[in-house]
Coordinates of C-alpha atoms in Angstrom, one line a residue:
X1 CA -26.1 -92.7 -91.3
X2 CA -27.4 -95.6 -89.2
X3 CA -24.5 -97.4 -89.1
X4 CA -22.7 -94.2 -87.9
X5 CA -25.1 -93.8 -85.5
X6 CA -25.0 -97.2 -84.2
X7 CA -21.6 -97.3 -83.5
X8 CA -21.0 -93.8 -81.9
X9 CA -24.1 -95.0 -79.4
X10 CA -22.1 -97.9 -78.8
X11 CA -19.3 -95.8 -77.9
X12 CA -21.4 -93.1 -76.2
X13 CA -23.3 -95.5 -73.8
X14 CA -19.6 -97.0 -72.5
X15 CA -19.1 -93.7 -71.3
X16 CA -20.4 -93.1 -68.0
X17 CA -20.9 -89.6 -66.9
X18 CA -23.5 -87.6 -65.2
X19 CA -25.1 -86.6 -68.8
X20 CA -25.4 -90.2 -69.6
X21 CA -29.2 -91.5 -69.7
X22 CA -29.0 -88.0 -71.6
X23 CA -26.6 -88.7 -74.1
X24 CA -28.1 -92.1 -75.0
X25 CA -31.6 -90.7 -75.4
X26 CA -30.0 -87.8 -77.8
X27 CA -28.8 -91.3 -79.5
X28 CA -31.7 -93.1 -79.4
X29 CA -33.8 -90.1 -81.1
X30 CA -31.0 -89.9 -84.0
X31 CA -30.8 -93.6 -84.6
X32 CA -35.1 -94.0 -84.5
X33 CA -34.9 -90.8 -87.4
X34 CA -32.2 -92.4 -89.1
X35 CA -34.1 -95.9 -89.7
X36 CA -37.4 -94.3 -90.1
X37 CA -35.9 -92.3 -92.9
X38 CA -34.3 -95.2 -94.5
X39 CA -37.4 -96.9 -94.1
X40 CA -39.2 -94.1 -96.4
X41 CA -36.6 -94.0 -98.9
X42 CA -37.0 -98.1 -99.3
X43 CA -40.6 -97.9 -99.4
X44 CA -40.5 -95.2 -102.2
X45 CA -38.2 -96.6 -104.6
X46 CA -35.8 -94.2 -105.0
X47 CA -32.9 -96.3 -103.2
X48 CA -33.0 -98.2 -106.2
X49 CA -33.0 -95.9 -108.7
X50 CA -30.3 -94.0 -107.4
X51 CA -27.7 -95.9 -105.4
X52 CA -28.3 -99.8 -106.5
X53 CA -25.7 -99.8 -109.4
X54 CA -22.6 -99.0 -106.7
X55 CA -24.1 -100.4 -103.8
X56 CA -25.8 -103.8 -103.3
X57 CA -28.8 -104.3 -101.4
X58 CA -27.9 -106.7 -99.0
X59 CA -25.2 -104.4 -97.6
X60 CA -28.3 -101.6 -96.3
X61 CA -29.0 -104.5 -93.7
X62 CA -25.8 -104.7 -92.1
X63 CA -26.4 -101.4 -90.3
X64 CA -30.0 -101.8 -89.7
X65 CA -29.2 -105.4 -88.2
X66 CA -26.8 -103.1 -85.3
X67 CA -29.3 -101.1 -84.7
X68 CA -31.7 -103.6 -84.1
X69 CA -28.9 -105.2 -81.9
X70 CA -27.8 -102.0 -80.0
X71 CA -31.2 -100.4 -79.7
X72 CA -33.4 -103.9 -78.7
X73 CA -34.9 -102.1 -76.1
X74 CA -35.9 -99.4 -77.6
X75 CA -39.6 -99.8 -78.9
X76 CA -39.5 -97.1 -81.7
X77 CA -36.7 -98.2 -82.9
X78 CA -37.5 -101.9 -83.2
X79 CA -40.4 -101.3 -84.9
X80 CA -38.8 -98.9 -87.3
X81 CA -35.6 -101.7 -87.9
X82 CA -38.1 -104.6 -88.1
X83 CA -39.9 -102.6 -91.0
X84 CA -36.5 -101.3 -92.7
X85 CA -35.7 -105.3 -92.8
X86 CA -39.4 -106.3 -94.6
X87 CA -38.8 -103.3 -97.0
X88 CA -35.2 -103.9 -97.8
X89 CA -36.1 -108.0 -98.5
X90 CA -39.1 -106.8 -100.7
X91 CA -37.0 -104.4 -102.8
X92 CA -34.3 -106.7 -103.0
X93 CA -36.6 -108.9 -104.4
X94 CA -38.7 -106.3 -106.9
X95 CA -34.9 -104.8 -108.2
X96 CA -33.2 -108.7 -108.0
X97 CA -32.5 -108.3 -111.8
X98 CA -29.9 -105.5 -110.6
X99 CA -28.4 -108.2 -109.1
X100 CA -25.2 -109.4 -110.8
X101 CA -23.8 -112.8 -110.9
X102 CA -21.3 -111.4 -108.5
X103 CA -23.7 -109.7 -106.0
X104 CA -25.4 -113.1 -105.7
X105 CA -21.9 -115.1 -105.0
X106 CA -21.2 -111.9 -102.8
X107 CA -24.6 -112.5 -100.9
X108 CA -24.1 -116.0 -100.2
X109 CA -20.7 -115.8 -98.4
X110 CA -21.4 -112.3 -96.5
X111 CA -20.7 -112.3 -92.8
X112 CA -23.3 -110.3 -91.0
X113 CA -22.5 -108.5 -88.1
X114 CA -24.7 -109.9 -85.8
X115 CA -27.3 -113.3 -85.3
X116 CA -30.4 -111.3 -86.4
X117 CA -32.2 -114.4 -86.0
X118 CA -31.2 -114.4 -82.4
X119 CA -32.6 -110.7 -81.6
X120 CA -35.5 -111.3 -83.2
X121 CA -36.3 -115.1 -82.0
X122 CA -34.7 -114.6 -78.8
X123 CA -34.7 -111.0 -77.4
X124 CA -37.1 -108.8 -79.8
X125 CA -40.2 -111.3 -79.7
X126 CA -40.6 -112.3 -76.0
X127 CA -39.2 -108.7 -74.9
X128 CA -41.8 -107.4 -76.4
X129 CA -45.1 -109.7 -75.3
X130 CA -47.6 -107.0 -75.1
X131 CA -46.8 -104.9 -78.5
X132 CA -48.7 -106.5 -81.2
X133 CA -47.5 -104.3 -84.1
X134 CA -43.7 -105.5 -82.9
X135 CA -45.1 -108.9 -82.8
X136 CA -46.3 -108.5 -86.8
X137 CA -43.3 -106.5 -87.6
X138 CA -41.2 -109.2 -86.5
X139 CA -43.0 -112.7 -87.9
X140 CA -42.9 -110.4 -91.2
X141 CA -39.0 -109.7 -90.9
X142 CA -38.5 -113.1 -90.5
X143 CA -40.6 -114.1 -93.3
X144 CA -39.2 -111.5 -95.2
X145 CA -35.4 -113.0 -94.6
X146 CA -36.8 -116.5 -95.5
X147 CA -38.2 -115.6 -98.5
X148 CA -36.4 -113.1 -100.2
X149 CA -33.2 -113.1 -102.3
X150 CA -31.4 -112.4 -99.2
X151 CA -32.4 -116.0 -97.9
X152 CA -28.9 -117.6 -100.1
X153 CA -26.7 -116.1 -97.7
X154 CA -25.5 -119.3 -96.3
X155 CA -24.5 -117.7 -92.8
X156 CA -28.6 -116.8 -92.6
X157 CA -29.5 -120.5 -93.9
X158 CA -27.4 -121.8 -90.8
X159 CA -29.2 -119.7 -88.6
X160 CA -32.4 -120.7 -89.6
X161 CA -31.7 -124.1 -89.8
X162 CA -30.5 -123.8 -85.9
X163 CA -33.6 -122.1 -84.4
X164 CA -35.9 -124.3 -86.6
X165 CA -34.2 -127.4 -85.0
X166 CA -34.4 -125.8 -81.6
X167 CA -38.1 -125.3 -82.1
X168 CA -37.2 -121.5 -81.3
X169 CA -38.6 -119.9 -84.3
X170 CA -41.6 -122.1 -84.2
X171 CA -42.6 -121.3 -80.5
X172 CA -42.3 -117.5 -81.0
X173 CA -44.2 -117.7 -84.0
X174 CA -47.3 -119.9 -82.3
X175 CA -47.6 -117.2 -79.3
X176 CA -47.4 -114.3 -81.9
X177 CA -49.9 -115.9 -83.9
X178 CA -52.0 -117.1 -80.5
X179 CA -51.8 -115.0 -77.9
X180 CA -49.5 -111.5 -78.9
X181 CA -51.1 -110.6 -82.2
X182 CA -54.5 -109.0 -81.4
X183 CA -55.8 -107.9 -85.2
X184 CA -57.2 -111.0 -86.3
X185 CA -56.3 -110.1 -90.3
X186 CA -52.8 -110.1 -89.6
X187 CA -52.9 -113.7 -87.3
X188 CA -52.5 -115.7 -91.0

């Protein structure tokens, strides 16, 4: 569904027409239910016991990586896409005994469709200077990507290994933690 969405949207907003800021927000609402959905259906578990065995979990980011991408503007959806990649990485990791030796080899040469490092590091973050809970959301996602099983996906090491030696990742990460993160708990 997302990845549906995300591409007719793509499509949709090249058209120009005098229903367009319509059309896009008719977009925007489908792709924000689409990821919140998702989102529920990681967070309860039942992705995994239903679909894991024909579909492996790294592939469930793909999508929600365009999104992210197309919709980076979009508040509600950022925040939704940020949480659907924390959720994926954690069940990835609680189900990684689904994984077979050929899901991991898989996962460490997959393309991903887009730098998600870049929209979160570069766009997301200082886009979105005033929204603490996008602030969280995204030093989580990141952490979440570092961390997890998804993190042997050499394309992703690469990345990170770029905005580390740019100093990117660090400097969004210090003004989260300093100045754009207000709930003290959630500073560490």
């Amino acid at each position: 569904i997302i990845n549906v969405t995300t591409d007719e949207a793509r499509t949709a907003a090249n058209e120009v027409d005098d229903n367009t800021e319509e059309k896009e927000n008719e977009w925007t609402d489908a792709a924000e239910s689409a990821l919140y959905a998702f989102y529920r259906l990681m967070k309860s578990g039942r992705v995994a016991e239903n679909t894991y065995c024909t579909v492996p979990y790294y592939t469930y980011l793909d999508p929600v990586f365009s999104a992210l991408d197309a919709w980076q503007h979009e508040e509600a959806i950022v925040e939704a896409a940020l949480g659907c990649i924390v959720a994926t990485c954690n069940d990835l990791d609680k189900n990684g005994e689904m994984l077979t030796e050929s899901d991991i080899n898989d996962l460490e040469e997959h393309i991903n469709k887009c730098d998600i490092i870049a929209v979160i590091v570069t766009k997301i973050m200082p886009k979105f200077t005033t929204e603490s809970s996008i602030q969280e959301q995204a030093c989580l996602a990141l952490e979440a990507l570092a961390k997890s099983t998804y993190s042997v996906n050499t394309e992703l090491i690469e990345l990170f290994k770029h905005y580390i030696n740019n100093g990117l990742i660090q400097k969004q990460l210090i003004l989260a933690r300093d100045e754009r993160i207000t709930n003290e708990r959630n500073k560490a």
